[in-house]
XYZ file of C-alpha atoms in Angstrom:
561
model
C -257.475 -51.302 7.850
C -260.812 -50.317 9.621
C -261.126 -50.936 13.416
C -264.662 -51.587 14.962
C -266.000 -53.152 17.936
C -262.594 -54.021 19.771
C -260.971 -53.774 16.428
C -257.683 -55.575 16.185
C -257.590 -59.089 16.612
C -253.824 -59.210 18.299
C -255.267 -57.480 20.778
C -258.023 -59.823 22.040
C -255.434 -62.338 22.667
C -253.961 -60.029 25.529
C -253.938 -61.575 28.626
C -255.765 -59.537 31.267
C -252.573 -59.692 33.542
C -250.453 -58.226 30.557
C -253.251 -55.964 29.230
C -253.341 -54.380 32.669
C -250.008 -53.445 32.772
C -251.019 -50.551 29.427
C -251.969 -47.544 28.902
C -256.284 -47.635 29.139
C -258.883 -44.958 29.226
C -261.805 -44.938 31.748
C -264.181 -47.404 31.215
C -267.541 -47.184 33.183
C -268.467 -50.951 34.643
C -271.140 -49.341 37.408
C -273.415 -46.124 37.154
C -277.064 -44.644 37.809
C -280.406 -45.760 35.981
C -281.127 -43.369 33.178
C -284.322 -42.023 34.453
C -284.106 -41.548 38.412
C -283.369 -42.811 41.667
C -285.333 -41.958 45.118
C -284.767 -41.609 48.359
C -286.572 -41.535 51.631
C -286.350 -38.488 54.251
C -287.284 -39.558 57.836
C -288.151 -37.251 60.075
C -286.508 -36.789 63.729
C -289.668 -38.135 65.240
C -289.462 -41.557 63.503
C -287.181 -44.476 64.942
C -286.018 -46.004 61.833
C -282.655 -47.732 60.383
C -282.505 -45.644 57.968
C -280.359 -47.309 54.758
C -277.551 -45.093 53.382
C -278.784 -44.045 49.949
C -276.460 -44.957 47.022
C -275.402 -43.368 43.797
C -273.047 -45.554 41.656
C -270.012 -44.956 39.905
C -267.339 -47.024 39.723
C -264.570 -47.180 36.502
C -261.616 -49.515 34.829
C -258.809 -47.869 33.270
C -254.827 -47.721 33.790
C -253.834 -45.616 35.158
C -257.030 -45.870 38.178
C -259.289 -42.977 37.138
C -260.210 -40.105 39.902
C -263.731 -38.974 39.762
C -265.386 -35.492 39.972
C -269.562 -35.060 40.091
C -271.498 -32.417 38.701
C -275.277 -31.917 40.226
C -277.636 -29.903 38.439
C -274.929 -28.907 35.613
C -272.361 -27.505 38.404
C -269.303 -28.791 39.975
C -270.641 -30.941 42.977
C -267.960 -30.207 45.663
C -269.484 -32.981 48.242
C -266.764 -32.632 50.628
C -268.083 -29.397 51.354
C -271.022 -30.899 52.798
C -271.102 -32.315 57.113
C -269.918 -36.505 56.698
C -273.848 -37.108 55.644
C -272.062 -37.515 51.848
C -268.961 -39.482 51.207
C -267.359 -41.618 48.027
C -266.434 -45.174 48.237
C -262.509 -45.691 48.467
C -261.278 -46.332 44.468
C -264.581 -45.619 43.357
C -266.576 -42.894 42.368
C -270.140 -43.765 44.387
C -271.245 -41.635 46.108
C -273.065 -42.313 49.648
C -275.268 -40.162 51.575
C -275.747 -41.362 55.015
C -278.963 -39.185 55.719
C -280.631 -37.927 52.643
C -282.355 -34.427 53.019
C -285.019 -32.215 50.684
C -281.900 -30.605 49.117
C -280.483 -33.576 48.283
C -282.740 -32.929 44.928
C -281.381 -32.564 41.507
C -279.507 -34.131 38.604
C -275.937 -35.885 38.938
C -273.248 -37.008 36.615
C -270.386 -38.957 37.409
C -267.166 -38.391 35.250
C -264.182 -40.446 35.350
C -260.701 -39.329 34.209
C -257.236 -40.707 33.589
C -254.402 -39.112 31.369
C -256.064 -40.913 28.658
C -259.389 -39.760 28.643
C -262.583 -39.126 31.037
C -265.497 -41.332 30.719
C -268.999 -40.161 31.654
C -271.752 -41.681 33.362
C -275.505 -41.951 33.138
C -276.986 -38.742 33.738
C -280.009 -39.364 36.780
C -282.558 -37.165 38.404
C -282.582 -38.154 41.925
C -285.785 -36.960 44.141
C -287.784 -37.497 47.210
C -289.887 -40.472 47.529
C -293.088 -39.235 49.495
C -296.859 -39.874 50.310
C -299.097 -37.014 51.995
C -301.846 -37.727 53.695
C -305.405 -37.115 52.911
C -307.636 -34.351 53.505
C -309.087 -34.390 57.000
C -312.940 -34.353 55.927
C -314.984 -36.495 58.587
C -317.327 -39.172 57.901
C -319.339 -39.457 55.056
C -322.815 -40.428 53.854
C -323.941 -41.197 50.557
C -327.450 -42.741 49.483
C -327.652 -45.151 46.302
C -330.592 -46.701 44.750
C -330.967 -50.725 44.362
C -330.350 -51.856 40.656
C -328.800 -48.849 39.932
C -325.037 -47.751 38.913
C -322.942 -45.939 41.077
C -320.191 -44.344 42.267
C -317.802 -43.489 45.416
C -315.201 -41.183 44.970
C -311.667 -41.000 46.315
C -309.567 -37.506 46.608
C -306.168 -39.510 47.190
C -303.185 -38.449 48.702
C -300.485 -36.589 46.493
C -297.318 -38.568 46.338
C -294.203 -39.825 44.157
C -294.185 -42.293 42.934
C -297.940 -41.749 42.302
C -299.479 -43.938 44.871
C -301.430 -46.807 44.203
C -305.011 -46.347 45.280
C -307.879 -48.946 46.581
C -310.970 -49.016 48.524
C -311.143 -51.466 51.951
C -314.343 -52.163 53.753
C -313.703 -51.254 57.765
C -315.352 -52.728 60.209
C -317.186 -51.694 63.710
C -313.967 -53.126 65.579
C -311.815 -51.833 63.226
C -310.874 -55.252 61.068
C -310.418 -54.422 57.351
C -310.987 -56.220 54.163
C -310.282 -55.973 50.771
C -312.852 -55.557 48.219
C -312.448 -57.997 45.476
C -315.808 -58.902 43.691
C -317.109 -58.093 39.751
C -319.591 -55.473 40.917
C -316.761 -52.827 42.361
C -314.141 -51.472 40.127
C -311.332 -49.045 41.037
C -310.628 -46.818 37.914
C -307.338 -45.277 37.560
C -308.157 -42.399 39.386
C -309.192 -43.865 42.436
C -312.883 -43.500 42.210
C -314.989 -47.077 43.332
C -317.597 -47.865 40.624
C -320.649 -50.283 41.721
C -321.735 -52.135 38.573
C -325.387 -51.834 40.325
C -325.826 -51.399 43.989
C -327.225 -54.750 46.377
C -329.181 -53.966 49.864
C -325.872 -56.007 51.180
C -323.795 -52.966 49.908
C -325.592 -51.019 52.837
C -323.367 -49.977 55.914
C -324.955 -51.909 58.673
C -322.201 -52.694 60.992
C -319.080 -51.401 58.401
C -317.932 -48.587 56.521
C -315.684 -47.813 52.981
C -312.511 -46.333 53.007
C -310.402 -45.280 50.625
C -306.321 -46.303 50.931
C -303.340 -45.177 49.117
C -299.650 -47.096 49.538
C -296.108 -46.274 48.686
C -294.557 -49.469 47.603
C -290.911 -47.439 47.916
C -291.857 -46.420 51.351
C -293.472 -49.264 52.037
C -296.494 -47.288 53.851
C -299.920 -46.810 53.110
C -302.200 -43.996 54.553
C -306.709 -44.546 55.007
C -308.748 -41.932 54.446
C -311.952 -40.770 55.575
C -315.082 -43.394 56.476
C -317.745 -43.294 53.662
C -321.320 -44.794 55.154
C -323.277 -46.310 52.313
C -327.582 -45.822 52.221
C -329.066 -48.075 49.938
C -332.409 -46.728 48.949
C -335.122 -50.258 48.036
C -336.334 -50.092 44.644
C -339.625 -51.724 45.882
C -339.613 -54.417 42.940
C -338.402 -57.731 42.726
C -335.176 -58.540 41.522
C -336.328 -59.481 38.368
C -338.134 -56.727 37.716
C -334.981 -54.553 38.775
C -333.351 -54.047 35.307
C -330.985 -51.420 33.983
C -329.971 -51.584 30.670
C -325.530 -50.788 29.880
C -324.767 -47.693 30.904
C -321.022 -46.583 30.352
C -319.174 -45.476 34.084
C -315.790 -44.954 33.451
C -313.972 -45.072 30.161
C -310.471 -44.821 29.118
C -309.786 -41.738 27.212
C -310.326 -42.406 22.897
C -307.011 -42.054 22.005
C -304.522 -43.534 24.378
C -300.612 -43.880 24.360
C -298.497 -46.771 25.940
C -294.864 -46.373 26.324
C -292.818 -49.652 24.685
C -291.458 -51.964 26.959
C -294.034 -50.900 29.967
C -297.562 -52.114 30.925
C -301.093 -50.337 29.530
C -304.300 -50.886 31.384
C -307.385 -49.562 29.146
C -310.753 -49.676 31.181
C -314.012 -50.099 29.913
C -316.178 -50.354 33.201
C -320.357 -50.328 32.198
C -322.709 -50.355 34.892
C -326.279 -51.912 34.439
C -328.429 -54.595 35.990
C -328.064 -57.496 35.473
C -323.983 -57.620 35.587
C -322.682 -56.429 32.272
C -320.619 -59.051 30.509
C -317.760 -57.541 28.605
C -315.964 -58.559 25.351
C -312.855 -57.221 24.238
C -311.623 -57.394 19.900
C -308.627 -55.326 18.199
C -309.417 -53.908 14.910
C -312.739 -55.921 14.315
C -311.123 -59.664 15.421
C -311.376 -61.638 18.408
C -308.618 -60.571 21.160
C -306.260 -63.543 21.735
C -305.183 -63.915 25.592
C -302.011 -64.572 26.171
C -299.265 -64.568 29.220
C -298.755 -60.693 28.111
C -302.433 -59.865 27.128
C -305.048 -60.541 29.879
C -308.287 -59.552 30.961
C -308.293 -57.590 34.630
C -311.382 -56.630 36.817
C -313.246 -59.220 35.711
C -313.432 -58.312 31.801
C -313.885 -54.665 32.751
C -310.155 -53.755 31.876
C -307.423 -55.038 29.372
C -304.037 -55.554 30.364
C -301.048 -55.456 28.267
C -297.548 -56.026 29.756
C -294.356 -55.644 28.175
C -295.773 -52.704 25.263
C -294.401 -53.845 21.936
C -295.180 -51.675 18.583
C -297.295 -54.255 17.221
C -299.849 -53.765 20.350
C -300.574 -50.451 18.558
C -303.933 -50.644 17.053
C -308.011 -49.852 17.837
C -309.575 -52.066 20.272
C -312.870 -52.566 21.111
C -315.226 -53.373 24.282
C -318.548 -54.563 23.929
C -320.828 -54.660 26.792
C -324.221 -56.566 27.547
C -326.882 -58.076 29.564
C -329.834 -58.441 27.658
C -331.249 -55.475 28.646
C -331.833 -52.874 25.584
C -328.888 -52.794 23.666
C -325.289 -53.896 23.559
C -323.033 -50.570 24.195
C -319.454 -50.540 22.514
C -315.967 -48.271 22.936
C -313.096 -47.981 21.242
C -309.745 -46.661 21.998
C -306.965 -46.264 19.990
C -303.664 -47.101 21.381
C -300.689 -45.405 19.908
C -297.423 -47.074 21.109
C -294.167 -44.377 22.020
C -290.701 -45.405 22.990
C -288.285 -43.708 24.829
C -284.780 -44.093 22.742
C -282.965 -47.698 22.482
C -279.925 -49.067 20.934
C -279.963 -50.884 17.537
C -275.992 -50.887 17.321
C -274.350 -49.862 19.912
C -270.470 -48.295 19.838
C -267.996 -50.823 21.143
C -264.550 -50.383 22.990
C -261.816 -50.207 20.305
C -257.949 -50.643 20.529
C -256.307 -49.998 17.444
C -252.849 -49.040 16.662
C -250.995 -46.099 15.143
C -251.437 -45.475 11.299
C -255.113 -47.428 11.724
C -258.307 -46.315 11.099
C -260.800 -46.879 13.915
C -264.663 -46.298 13.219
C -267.111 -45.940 16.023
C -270.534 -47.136 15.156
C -274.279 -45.872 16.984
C -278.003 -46.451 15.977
C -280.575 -45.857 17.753
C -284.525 -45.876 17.416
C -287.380 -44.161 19.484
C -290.724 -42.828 18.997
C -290.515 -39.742 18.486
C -287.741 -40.571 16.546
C -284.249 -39.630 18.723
C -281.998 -37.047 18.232
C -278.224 -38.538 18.301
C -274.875 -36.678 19.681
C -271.558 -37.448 20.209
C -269.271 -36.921 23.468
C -265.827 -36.714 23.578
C -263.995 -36.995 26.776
C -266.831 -35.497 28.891
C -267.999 -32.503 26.783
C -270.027 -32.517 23.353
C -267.757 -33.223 20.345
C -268.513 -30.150 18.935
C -266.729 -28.510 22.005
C -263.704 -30.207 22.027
C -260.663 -30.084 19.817
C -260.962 -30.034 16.051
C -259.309 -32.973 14.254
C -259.333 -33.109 10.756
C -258.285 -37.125 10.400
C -262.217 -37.378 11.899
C -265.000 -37.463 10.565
C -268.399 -37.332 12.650
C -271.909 -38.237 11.536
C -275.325 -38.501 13.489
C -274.214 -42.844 13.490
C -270.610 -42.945 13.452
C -267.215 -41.448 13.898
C -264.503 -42.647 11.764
C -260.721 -41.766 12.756
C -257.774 -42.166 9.879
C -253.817 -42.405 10.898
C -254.357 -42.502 14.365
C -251.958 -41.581 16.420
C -251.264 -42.037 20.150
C -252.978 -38.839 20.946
C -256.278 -40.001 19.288
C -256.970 -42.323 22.642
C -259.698 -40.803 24.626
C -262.809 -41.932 25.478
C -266.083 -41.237 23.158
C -270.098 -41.430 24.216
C -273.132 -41.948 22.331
C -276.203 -40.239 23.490
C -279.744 -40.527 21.732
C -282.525 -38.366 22.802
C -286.533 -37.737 22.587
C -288.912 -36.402 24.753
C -289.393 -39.771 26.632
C -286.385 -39.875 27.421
C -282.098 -41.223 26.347
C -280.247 -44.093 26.040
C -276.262 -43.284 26.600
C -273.168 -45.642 25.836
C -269.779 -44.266 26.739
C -266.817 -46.277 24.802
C -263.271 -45.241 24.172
C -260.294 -45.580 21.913
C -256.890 -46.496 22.738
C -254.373 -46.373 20.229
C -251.470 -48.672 21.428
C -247.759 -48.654 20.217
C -246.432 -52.317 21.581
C -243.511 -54.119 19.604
C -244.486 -58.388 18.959
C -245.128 -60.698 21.845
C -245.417 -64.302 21.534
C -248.129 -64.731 24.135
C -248.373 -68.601 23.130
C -245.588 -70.416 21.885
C -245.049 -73.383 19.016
C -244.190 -76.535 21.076
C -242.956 -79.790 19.516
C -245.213 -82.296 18.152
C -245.339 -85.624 16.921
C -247.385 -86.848 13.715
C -248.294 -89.623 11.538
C -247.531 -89.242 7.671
C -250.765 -88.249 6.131
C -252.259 -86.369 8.618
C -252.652 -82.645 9.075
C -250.853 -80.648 12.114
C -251.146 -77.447 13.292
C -248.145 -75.555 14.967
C -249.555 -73.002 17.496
C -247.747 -69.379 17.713
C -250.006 -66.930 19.014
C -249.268 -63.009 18.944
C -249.579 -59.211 20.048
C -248.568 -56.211 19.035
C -249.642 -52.628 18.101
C -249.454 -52.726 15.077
C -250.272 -55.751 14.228
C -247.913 -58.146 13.855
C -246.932 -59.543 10.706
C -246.272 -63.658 11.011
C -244.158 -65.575 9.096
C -242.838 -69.216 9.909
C -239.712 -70.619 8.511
C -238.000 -74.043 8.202
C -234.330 -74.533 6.792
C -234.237 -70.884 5.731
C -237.371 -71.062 3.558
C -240.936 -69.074 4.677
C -243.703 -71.095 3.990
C -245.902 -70.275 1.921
C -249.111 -71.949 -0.125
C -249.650 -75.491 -1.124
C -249.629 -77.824 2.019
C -248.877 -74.655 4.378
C -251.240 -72.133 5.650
C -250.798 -69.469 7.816
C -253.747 -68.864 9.744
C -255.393 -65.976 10.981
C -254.438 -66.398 14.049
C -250.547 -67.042 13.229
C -251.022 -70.795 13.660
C -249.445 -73.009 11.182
C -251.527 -75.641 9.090
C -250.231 -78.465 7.562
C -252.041 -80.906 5.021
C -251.111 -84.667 4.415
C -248.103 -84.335 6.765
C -244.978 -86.629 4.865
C -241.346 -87.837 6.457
C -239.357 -84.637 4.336
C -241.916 -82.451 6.465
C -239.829 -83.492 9.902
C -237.771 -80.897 10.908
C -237.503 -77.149 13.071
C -239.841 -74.481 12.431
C -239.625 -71.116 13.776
C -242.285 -68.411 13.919
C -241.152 -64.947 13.108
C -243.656 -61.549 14.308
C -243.103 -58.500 13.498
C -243.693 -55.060 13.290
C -242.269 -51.510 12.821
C -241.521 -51.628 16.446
C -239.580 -55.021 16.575
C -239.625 -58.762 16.154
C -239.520 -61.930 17.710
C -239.256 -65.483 17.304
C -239.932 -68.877 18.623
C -239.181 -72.199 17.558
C -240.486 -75.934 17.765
C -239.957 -79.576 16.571
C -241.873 -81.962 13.975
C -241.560 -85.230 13.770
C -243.384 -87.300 11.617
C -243.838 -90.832 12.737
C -244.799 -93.821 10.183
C -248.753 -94.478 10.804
C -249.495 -98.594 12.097
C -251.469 -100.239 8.822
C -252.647 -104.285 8.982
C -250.195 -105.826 6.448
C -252.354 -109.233 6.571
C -255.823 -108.616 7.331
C -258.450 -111.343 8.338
C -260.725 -112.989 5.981
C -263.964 -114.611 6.187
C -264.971 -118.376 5.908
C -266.886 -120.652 6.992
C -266.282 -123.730 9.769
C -268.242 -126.611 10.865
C -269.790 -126.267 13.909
C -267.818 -127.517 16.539
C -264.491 -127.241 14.866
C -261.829 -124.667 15.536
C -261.752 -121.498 13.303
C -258.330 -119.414 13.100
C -258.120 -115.574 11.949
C -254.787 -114.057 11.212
C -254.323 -110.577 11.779
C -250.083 -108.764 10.833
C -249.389 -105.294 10.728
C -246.664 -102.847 10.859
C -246.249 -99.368 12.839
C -243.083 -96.767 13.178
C -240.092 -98.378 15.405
C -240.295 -95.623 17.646
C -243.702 -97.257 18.790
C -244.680 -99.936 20.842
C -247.479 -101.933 18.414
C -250.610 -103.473 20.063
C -253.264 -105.829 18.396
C -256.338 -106.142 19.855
C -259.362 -108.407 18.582
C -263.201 -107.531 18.703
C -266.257 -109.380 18.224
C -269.326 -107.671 17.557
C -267.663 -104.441 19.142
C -266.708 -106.014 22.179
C -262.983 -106.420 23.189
C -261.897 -109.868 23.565
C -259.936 -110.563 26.685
């Protein structure tokens, strides 16, 4: 028989509190994200409480699994370190009290019992940072009225990349945000005026640029940036500038599935540009995952999916000369994810277990197997299995097939890794749920209960009088349960339920009896009465001896007292 997912039935019926008492490889239940984890160094000047920064690994198995690290693809002996680093009692996770610069690199978590070792996510973990910007002094710049324009912003290096924005800073030192559909923020950090306004003049304030950490929760200003606005010396109306393209995003753009894409199509011009957005020559359709940002002047798309891949359009205008257009093409990626994941599976001796793994990914991902902590390829040849890029398929197992297996699928974006195991069990029958007695009615069906485990699986077979029961009116279910159709009076009587397998048997036994169902031997009848007059119904019947009978009368539904 072939074993997949958690393969043998008999074996989902375990009680935890038995189950627990078996043999079990590791089974990973907590572990590190698969791309990275940060952490914050303070320095001795700062007066913070700082967090202790967590790396998680914590296992199920029986016996308890003991855990070992590797960091940067060598034994990480973090005892050797001062008591900054230490590992939760029972579990693997690690904690480091005060995280430093060498802290850096890439851990692993493996967990071992005699049965196997299961391994973890792999993670980079790095330091979460934000420098400063470039001491450069007050600015001045000088823009002309009507006309397009643009303040630029050196920000700060950091990780992760910090998010940038201009404020407006005033003489006492107040700040604002700018929010309005003249000024744009591109990606880079640069502030884009649409067209430039006398009110854009620094009379009593001054831009700044600003870059935050949301993981450090800090943000750091930059330099002051005095703005000179130059009069056109026309009117307003006669101030005009026709489209003129400011900051674009690139022609052909990727998005990574599952993650958020922001294309920009910012156009300066007097008056105010109005922008239009289309995919592949139709009208774009907002929705609660596509929306327009910046006023029009960007498109937002959360949650990437593959069918988001396409050309799309901006159109830009405001009557002056003529419309100017854009197109990117978005090409959707995606790091590796599961289509069928490998499952657990406990299977017995002689079985054949088959572990299953699919996985998709733009580029497409590159599949390999692990076998108790080291590629398959390294570990000890078995010629009962049989390994493909999608599954691994084990024949006659026996006891010292039980180890633990991982699935790992790889592209350049990225992996997706499931670690599983198999644990070939050698258990002789246990009734876990026993037949009790019943009582029936002739005609009726009844179902005796007798539920089993074993490795292998038991075989069940109920008896009465000497005789196994078989077809007809009896059914054994799949479950071991016995099913009996249109129950008669010869039916009453002692069953027993046998299991077995090549390690032993047992039995259990229970009691039928079939009562004699109640039926109305004179039934009421209709007729008619005079108004007024007193109308009789009769109403006899007949039930087993065993059972106290009852009549009760109804009118209309209700129950008459």
């Amino acid at each position: 028989m072939v074993s997949s997912r958690i393969s043998t039935f008999f074996l989902l019926l375990l009680p935890n509190y038995i189950y627990s008492l078996y043999q079990s490889p590791p089974r990973i239940v907590k572990q590190p994200p698969t791309d990275e984890l940060l952490f914050q160094v303070y320095s001795p000047q700062q007066t913070v409480n700082e967090k202790p920064f967590v790396i998680e690994c914590e296992a199920e198995g029986e016996p308890a699994p003991k855990y070992r690290w590797i960091k940067n693809g060598k034994n990480f002996d973090w005892q050797a370190y001062d008591d900054r680093i230490s590992q939760q009692p029972g579990r693997g996770t690690l904690v480091i009290s005060s995280p430093r610069n060498e802290d850096l690199g890439q851990y692993q978590c493996f967990a071992t019992n005699e049965w196997g070792t299961a391994t973890s996510n792999s993670v980079f973990v790095r330091k979460a940072e934000l420098n400063s910007f470039k001491e450069q002094g007050e600015k001045s710049e000088s823009a002309n009225e009507g006309e397009p324009f643009k303040l630029t912003c050196e920000p700060p290096d950091g990780w992760p990349k910090p998010n940038v924005y201009w404020l407006i800073q005033n003489e006492d030192g107040s700040i604002k945000s700018i929010n309005n559909s003249r000024m744009t923020v591109d990606p880079e950090g640069n502030l884009w005026f649409t067209n430039v306004t006398r009110q854009d003049t620094s009379k009593d304030f001054s831009y700044a640029c600003a870059a935050t950490s949301l993981f450090r929760n800090e943000y750091k200003l930059g330099n002051r940036v005095l703005l000179n606005v130059i009069p056109s010396g026309v009117t307003a109306a006669q101030n005009k500038y026709a489209p003129v393209a400011q900051y674009v995003t690139r022609k052909n753009e990727v998005a990574l599935r599952g993650s958020k894409v922001e294309l920009y199509c910012i156009f300066g011009g007097t008056p105010l540009p109005q922008t239009v957005w289309t995919k592949s020559g139709n009208p774009l359709q907002q929705s609660e995952r596509v929306t327009q940002g910046n006023f029009g002047k960007s498109l937002v798309i959360k949650h990437v999916e593959f069918e988001d891949q396409g050309t799309y359009t901006c159109e830009a205008s405001n009557g002056v000369g003529e419309a100017k257009s854009y197109s990117i093409s978005l090409q959707v990626m995606a790091s590796p994810y599961f289509i069928v994941e490998p499952e657990l599976a406990n299977a017995a001796e002689d079985e054949t277990v088959e572990l299953k793994c699919e996985a998709s990914g733009v580029p497409e991902p590159q599949i390999k197997w692990i076998h108790n902590g080291v590629p398959i390829s390294d570990s000890p040849s078995n010629s009962r299995r049989k390994v493909t890029p999608n599954s691994i398929v084990i024949e006659h197992l026996i006891k010292n097939d039980t180890g633990n297996y991982g699935c790992n699928a790889t592209n350049s974006l990225g992996y997706v890794y499931k670690d599983v195991y198999i644990n070939v069990l050698a258990l002789a029958p246990e009734i876990t749920e026993a037949p009790s007695d019943k009582d029936v009615v002739d005609g009726k069906t009844v179902t005796l209960t007798c539920r089993v485990f074993g490795a292998p699986k038991p075989e069940v077979k109920w008896v009465r009088q000497g005789v196994e029961l078989t077809g007809g009116r009896f059914l054994v279910l799949p479950q071991g349960d016995l099913e009996i159709r249109e129950v008669n009076f010869l039916d009453a009587g002692l069953y027993t339920c046998h299991a077995s397998n090549k390690l032993g048997e047992t039995n259990s036994s229970a009691t039928l009896k079939v009562k004699e169902h109640t039926r109305i031997t004179d039934a009421p009848e209709d007729y008619e009465v005079a108004a007024g007059s007193t109308a009789t119904f009769r109403c006899n019947a007949v039930s087993d001896s065993s059972l106290d009978l009852t009549i009760d009368w109804r009118n209309n539904g209700q129950l008459i007292d």
